[in-house]
Coordinates of C-alpha atoms in Angstrom, one line a residue:
X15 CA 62.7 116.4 126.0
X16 CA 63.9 115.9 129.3
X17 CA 65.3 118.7 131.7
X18 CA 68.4 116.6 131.7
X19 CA 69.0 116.5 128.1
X20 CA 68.6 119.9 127.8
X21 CA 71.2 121.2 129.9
X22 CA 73.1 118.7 128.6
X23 CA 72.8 119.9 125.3
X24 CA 73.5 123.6 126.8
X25 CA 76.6 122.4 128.3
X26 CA 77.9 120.8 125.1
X27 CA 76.8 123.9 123.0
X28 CA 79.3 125.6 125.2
X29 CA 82.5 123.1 123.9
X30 CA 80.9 123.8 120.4
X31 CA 80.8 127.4 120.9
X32 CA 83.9 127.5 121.9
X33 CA 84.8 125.5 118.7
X34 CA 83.1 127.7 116.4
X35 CA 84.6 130.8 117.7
X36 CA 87.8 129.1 117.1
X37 CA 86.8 127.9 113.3
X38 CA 85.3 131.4 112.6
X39 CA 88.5 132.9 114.0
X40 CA 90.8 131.1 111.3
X41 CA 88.8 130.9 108.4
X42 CA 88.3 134.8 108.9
X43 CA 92.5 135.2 109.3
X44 CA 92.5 133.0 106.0
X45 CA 90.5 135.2 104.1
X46 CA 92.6 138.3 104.1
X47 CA 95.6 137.9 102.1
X48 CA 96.8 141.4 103.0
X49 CA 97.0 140.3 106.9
X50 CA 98.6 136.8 107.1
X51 CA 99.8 134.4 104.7
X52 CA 100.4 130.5 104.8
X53 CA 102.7 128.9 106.5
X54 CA 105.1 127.2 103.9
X55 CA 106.5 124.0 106.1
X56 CA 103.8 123.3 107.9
X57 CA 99.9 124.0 106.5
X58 CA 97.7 121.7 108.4
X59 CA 96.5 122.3 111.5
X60 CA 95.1 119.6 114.0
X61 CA 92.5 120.1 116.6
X62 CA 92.3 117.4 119.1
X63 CA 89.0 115.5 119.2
X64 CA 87.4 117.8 116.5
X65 CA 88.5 115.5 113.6
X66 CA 88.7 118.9 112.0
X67 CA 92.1 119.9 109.3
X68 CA 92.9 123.2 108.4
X69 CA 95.5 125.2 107.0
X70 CA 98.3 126.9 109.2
X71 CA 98.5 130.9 108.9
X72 CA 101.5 134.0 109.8
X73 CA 98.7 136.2 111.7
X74 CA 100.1 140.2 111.7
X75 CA 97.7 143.0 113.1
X76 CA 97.4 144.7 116.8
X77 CA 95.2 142.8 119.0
X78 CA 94.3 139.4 120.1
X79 CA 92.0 136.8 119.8
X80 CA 90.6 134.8 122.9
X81 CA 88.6 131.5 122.6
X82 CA 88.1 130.4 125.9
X83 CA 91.4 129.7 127.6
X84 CA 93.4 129.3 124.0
X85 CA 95.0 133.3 123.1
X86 CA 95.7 134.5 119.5
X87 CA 98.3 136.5 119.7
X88 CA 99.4 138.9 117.0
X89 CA 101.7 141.2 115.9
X90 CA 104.0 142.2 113.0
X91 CA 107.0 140.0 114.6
X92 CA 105.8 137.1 116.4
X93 CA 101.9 136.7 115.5
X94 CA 102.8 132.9 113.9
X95 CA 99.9 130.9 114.3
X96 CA 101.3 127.2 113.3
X97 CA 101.9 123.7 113.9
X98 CA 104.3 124.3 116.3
X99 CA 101.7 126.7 118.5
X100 CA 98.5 124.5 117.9
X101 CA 100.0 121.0 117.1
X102 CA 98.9 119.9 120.7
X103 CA 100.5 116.3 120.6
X104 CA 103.7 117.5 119.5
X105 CA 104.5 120.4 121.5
X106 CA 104.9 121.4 125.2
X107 CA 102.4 124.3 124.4
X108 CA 99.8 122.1 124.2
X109 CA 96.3 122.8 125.9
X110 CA 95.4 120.6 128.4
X111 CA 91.7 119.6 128.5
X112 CA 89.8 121.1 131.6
X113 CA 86.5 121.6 133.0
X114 CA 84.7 125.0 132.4
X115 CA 86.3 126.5 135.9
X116 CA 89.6 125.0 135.2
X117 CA 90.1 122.1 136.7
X118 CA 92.4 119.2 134.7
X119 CA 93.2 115.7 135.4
X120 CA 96.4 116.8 137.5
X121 CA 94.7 118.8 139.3
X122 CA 92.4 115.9 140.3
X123 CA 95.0 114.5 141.2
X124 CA 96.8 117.2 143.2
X125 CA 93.8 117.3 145.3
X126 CA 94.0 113.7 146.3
X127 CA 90.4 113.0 146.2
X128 CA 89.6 109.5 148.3
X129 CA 89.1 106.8 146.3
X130 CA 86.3 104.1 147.8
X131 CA 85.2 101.1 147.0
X132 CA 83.3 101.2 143.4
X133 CA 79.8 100.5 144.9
X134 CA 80.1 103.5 146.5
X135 CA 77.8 106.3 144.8
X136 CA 80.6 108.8 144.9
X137 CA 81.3 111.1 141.9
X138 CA 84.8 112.3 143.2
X139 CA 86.2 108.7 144.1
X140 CA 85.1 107.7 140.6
X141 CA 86.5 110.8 139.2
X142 CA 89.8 110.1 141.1
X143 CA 89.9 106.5 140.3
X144 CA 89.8 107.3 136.6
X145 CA 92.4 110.2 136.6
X146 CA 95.0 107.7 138.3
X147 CA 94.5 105.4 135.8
X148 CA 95.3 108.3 133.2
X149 CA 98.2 109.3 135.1
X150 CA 99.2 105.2 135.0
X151 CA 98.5 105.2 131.0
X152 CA 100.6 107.9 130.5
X153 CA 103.2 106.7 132.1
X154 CA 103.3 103.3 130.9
X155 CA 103.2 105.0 127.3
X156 CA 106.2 106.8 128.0
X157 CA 103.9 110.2 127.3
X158 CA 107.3 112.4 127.3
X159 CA 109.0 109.9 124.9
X160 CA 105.9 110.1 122.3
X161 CA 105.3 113.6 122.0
X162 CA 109.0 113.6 121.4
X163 CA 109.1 111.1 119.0
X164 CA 105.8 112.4 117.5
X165 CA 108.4 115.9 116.3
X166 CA 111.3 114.1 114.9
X167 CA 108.3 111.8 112.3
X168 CA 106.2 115.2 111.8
X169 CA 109.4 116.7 111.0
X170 CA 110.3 114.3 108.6
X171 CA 107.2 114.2 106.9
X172 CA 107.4 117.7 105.9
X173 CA 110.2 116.7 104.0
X174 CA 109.7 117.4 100.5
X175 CA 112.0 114.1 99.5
X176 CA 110.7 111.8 101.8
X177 CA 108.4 110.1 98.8
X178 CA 111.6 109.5 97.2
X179 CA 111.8 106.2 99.8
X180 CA 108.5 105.2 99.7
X181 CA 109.2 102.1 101.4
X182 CA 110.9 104.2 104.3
X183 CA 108.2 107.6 103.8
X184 CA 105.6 104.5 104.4
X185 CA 107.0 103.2 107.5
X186 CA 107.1 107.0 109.2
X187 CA 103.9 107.6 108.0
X188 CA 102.3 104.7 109.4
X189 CA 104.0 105.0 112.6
X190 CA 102.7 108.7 112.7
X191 CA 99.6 108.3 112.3
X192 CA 99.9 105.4 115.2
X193 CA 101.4 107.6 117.3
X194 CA 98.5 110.4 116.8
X195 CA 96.0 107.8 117.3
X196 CA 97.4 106.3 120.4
X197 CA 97.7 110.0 122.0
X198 CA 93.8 111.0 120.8
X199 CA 92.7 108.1 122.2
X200 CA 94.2 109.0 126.0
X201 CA 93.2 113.0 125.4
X202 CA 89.7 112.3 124.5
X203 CA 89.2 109.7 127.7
X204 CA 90.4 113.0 129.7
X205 CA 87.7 115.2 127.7
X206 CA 85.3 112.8 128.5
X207 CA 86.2 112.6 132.1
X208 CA 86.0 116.5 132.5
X209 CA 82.8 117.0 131.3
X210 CA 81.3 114.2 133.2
X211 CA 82.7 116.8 136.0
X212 CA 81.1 119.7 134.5
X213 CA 77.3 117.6 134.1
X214 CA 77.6 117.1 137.6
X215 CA 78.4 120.5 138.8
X216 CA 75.4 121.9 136.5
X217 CA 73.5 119.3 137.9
X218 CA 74.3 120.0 141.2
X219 CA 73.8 124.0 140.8
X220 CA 70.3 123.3 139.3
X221 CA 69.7 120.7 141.9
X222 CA 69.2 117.9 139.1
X223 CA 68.8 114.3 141.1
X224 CA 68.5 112.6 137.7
X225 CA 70.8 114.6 135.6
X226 CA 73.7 114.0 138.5
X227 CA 72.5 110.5 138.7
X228 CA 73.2 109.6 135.0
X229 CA 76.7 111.4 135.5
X230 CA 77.8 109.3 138.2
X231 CA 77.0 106.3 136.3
X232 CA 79.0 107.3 133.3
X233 CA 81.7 108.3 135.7
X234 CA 81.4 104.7 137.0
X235 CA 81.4 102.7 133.2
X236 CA 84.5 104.8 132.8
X237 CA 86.4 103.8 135.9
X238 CA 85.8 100.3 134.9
X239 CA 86.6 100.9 131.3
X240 CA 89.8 102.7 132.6
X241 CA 91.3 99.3 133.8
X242 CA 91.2 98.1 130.4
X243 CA 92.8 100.8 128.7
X244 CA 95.3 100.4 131.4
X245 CA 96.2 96.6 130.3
X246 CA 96.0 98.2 126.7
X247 CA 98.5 100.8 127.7
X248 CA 101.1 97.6 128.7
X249 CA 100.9 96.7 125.1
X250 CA 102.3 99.5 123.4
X251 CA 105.3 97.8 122.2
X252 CA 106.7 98.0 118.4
X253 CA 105.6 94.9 117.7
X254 CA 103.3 94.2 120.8
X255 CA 100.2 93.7 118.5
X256 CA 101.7 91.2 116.0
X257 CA 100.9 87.1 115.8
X258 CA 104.3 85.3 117.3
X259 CA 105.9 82.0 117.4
X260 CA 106.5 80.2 120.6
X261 CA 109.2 77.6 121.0
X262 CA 110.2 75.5 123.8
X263 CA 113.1 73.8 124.0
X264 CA 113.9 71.2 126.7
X265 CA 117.1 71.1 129.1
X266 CA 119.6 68.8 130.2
X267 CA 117.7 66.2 132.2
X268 CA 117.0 63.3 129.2
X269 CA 113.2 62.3 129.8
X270 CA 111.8 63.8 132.8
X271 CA 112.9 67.5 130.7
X272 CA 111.5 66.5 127.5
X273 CA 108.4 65.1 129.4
X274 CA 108.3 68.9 130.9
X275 CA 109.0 71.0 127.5
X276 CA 105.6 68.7 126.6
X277 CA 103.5 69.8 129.3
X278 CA 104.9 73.7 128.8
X279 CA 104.1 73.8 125.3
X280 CA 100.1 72.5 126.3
X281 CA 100.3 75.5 128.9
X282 CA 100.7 77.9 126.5
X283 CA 98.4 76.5 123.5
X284 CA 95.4 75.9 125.8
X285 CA 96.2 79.8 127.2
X286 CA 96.3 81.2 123.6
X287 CA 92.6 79.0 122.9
X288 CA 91.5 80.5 126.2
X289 CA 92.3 83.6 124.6
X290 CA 91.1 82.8 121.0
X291 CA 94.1 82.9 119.2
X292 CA 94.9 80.3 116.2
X293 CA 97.0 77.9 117.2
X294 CA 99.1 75.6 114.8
X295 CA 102.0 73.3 115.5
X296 CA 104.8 74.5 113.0
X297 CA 107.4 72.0 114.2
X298 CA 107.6 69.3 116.5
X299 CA 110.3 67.0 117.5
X300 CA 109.2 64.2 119.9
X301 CA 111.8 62.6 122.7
X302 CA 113.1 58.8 122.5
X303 CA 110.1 57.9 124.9
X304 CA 108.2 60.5 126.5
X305 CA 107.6 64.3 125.9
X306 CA 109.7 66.5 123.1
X307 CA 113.2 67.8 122.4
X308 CA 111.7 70.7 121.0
X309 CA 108.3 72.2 119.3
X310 CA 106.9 75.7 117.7
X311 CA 104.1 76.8 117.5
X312 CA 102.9 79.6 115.5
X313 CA 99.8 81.8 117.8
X314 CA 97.7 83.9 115.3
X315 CA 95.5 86.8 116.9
X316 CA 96.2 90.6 118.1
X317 CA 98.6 91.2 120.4
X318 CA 99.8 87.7 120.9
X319 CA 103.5 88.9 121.1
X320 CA 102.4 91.9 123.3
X321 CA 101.6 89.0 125.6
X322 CA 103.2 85.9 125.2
X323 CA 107.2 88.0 125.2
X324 CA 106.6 87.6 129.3
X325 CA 107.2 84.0 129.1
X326 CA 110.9 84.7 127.5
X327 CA 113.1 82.3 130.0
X328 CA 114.0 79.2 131.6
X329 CA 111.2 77.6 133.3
X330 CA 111.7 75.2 136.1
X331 CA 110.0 72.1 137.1
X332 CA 110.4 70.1 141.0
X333 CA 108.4 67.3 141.2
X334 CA 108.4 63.4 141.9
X335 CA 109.0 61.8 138.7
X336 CA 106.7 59.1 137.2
X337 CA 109.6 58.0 135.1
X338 CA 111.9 57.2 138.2
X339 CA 110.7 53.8 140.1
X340 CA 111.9 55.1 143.4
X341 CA 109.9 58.5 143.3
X342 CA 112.7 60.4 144.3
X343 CA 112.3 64.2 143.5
X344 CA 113.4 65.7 140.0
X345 CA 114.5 68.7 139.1
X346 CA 114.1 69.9 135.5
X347 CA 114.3 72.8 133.3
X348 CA 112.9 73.7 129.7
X349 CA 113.5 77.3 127.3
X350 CA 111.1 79.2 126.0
X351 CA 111.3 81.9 123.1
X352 CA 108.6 84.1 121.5
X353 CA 109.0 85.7 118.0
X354 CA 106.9 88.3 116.7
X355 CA 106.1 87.7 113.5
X356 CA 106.5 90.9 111.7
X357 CA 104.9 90.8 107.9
X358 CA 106.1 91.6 104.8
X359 CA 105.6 95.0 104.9
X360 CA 108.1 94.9 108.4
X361 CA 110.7 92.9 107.6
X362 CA 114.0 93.7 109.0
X363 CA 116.5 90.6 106.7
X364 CA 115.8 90.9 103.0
X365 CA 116.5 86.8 102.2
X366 CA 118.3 85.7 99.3
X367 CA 118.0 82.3 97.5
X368 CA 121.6 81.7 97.4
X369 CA 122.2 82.7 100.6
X370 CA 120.0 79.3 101.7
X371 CA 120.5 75.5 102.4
X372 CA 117.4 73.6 102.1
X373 CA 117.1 70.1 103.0
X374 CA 114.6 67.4 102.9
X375 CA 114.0 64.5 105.0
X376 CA 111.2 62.2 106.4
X377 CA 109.4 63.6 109.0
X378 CA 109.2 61.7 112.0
X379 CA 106.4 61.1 114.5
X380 CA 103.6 58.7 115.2
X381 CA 103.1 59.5 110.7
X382 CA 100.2 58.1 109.1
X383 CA 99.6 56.9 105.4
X384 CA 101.6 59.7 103.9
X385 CA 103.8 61.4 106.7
X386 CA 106.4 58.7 107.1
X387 CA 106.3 57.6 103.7
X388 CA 108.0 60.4 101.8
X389 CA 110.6 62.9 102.2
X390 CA 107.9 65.8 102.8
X391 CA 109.8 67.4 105.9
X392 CA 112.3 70.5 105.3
X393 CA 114.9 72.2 107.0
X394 CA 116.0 75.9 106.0
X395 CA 119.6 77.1 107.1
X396 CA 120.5 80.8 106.6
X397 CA 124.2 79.7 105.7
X398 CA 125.4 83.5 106.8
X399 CA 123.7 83.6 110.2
X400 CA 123.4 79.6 110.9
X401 CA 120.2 80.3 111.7
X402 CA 117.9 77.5 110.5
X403 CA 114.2 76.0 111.1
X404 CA 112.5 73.1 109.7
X405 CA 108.4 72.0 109.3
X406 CA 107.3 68.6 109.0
X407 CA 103.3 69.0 110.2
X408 CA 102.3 70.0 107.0
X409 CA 101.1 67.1 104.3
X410 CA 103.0 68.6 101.1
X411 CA 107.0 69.2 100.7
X412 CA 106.0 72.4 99.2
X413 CA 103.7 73.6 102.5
X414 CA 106.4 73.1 104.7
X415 CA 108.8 74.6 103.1
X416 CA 106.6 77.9 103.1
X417 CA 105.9 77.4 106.6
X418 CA 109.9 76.4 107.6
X419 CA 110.7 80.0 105.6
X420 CA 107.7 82.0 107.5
X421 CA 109.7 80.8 111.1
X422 CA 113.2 81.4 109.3
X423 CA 112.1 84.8 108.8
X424 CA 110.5 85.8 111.7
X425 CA 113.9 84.5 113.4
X426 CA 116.4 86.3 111.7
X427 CA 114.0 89.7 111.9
X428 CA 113.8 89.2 116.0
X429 CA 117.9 88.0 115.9
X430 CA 118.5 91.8 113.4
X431 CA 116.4 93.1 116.3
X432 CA 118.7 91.9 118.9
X433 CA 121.5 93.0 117.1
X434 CA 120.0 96.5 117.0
X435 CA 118.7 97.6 120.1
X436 CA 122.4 95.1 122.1
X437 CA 119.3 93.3 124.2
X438 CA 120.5 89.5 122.8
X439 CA 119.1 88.2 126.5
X440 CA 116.1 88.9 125.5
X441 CA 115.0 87.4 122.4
X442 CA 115.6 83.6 120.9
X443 CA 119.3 83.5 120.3
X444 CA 120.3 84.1 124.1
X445 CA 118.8 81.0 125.5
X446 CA 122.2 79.0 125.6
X447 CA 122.2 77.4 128.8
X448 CA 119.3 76.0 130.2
X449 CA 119.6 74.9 133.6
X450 CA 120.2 76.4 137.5
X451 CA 120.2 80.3 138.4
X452 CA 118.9 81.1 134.5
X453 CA 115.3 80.4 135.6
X454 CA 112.2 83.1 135.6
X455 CA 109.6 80.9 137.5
X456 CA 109.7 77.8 139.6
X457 CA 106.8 75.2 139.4
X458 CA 106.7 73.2 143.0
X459 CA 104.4 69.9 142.3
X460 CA 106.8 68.3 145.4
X461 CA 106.7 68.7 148.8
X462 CA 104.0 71.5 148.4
X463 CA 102.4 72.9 145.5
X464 CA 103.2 76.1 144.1
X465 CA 104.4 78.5 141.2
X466 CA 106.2 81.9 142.0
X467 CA 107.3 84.1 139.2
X468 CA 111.3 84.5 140.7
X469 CA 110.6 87.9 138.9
X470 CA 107.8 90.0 140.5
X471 CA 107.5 87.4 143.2
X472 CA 104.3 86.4 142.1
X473 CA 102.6 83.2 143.1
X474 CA 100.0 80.9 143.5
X475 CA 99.3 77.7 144.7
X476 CA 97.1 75.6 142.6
X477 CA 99.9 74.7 140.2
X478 CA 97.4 72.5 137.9
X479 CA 95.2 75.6 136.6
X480 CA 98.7 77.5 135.6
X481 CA 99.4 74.2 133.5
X482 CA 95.9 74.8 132.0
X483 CA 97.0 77.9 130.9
X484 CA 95.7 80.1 133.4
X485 CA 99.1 82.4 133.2
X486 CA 97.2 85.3 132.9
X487 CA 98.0 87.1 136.4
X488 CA 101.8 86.2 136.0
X489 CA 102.1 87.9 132.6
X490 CA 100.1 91.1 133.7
X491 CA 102.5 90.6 137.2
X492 CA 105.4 91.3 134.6
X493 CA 104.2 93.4 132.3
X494 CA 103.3 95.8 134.9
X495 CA 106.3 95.6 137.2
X496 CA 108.4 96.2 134.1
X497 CA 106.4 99.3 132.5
X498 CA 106.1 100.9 135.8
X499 CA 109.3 101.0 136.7
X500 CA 109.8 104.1 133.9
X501 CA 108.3 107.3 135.7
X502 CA 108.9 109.7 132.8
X503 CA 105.4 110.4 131.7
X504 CA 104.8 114.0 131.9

């Protein structure tokens, strides 16, 4: 075995000591009845990154315990050891990880550190590097909001009626345990960090070229890795990881509009194959002689909503139009919405079968030996709402009527949503008028070339790969202007 190894084995025995001492320290307090007893409301206890459970204990006696920096205290009025001391997602008494002399990611970044270009072979730019991008995560998260939020569901599930729901005890549980995960996820890329720190400084006291070498390279995969979890840390919406619909709709502006809803909705299917998504046209319906009216398409695949909800707005097109004989310069305008598409475990509108108009037609379109020949197409209507949605790309009555109820749904779940949280602009309902000031990006084709996200300000100026669905930099453009506006992180 190397030298290497084997002081970084030494240096991880340490964490594990330290974890032992801890274990040995509870289990021990457990075992004496006469000294403690449990904890009624709260008798689990978590210890980040250990994957390790145990019961919560009332600790009386006259001294303390130390286990590294964490203090047992005791005493015959305030010794409680519980979830509220040791619960360390959940409370503002929670131990932040640290190096073996002390240092934390803050303090990384209290001590401004320069940060250099990657290829430079410099442990504290990488370590520097990668604390921003915690401090970033954090704050995009909303880290103050989810420990608090993280209290009121723990709360709840101590509860001793919350199985009476179990609908509702499901839903907090669920969201619990996403919470917890989401959290261990950001504490242990910290831990991981820090003792990166500590190999170094071992290797460094020991005078270790290969040991320190190793280190810096680990320190380096993780400053690249960081970026990711950055991106990731964008998507941490309710809903951000579900499927979606998008629709596009297109303005006032008779061909040349419906001609550009057409070439918007083959944006965003060739971005969602460039991202590997499922694609499948849900409804289509095709303009007098070029383009569409209006389409759907449903965009299967994780965090397509987390996404695609960027592209919420009026788009604009300025171009010469190859439908005008004098090539005079159009302007035109098309809507697009994005639906998350929820499941039946998520379902906000419980739909009832009287409550519903269904109607069945002959699909239109270029048809084939069956499409145009008998009345297979269907249109829903919520008759409370006036929400409605048709399918007519399916071959049976009976598969687009399933289909036409799957968009219904997922419509009258985001309109509930609206509804809810008073945000109607943003969601499929507001898009009323489609046309001049309304617009999030521009598309130039004529006099110059160029797309600019009216937004962040965003642009670039090969228009042609945007309308091969290279929309990648404008959606991570808005994402990230949007989440970083929020500075309460903690």
């Amino acid at each position: 075995m190397s030298s290497s190894i084997l002081r970084r084995s030494s240096l991880l025995s340490q964490n594990l000591s330290l974890r032992r001492h801890f274990l040995t320290y509870l289990f021990s307090s457990l075992s004496s009845p006469q000294s403690h007893h449990l904890s009624p409301s709260n008798q689990r206890l978590e210890i980040l990154g250990s994957g390790y459970h145990f019961p919560t204990a009332n600790v009386t006696g006259s001294s303390s315990v130390s286990v590294g920096t964490l203090k047992f205290p005791s005493g015959s009025s305030s010794g409680l050891v519980n979830s509220s001391c040791f619960r360390l997602f959940g409370s503002q008494a929670a131990v932040e990880p640290s190096t073996s002399d002390g240092l934390t990611v803050e303090g990384i970044i209290s001590s401004q550190w320069t940060i250099l270009d990657e290829s430079e072979n410099d442990w504290k730019s990488h370590a520097s590097a990668i604390a921003q991008s915690i401090h970033v995560i954090k704050r995009r998260l909303q880290w103050k909001s989810l420990i608090v939020r993280l209290e009121v569901l723990s709360a709840q599930l101590d509860k001793p009626d919350l199985w009476d729901d179990p609908v509702r005890a499901g839903k907090i549980s669920r969201e619990h345990g996403s919470l917890i995960s989401r959290m261990k996820e950001v504490k242990a890329f910290e831990q991981e960090l820090l003792e990166h720190i500590d190999m170094i400084k071992l290797a460094r006291e020991e005078d270790d070229a290969d040991l320190q070498s190793e280190s810096v390279k680990a320190l380096l995969e993780m400053r690249r890795s960081a970026k990711e979890k950055e991106l990731e840390a964008m998507l941490s919406g309710e809903h951000d990881s579900c499927s979606c619909f998008i629709e596009v709709q297109a303005g006032a502006g008779g061909t040349e509009s419906m001609d550009w809803a057409s070439m918007v909705m083959k944006m965003y299917k060739m971005w969602a194959q460039r991202h590997g998504y499922g694609v499948t046209v849900v409804d289509e319906m095709a303009g007098e002689i070029a383009g569409i009216k209006r389409a759907t398409i449903k965009v299967d695949g994780e965090y397509a909503y987390g996404y695609a909800k960027a592209e919420v707005g009026v788009h604009r097109l300025v171009r010469c139009s190859p439908f005008d004989s004098a090539k005079r310069r159009h302007t035109s305008f098309s809507a697009v919405a994005v639906i998350p598409i929820l499941g039946d475990t998520s379902t906000r509108v419980q739909i009832n079968e009287s409550d519903l108009k269904i109607e069945r037609f002959r699909a239109g379109g270029a048809g084939g030996q069956h499409v145009n020949t008998t009345e297979s197409a269907v249109r829903i209507t919520h008759i409370p709402t006036g929400v409605s949605a048709s399918c007519q790309n399916e071959r049976s009555q009976h598969q687009n009527k399933a289909s036409a109820m799957t968009v219904l749904q997922a419509r009258l779940d985001q309109l509930e949503m609206a509804r809810q949280a008073q945000m109607n602009a943003q969601h499929t309902q507001s898009l009323t008028e489609i046309s001049w000031g309304n617009q999030i990006r521009t598309y130039v084709l004529h006099p110059y070339r160029m797309v600019k996200d009216l937004r962040t300000n965003y642009e670039v100026s090969d228009p042609d790969s945007v309308l091969e669905g290279e929309i990648d930099n404008f959606i991570l453009s808005f994402l990230s202007s949007a989440l970083d506006k929020d500075e309460d992180y903690s």
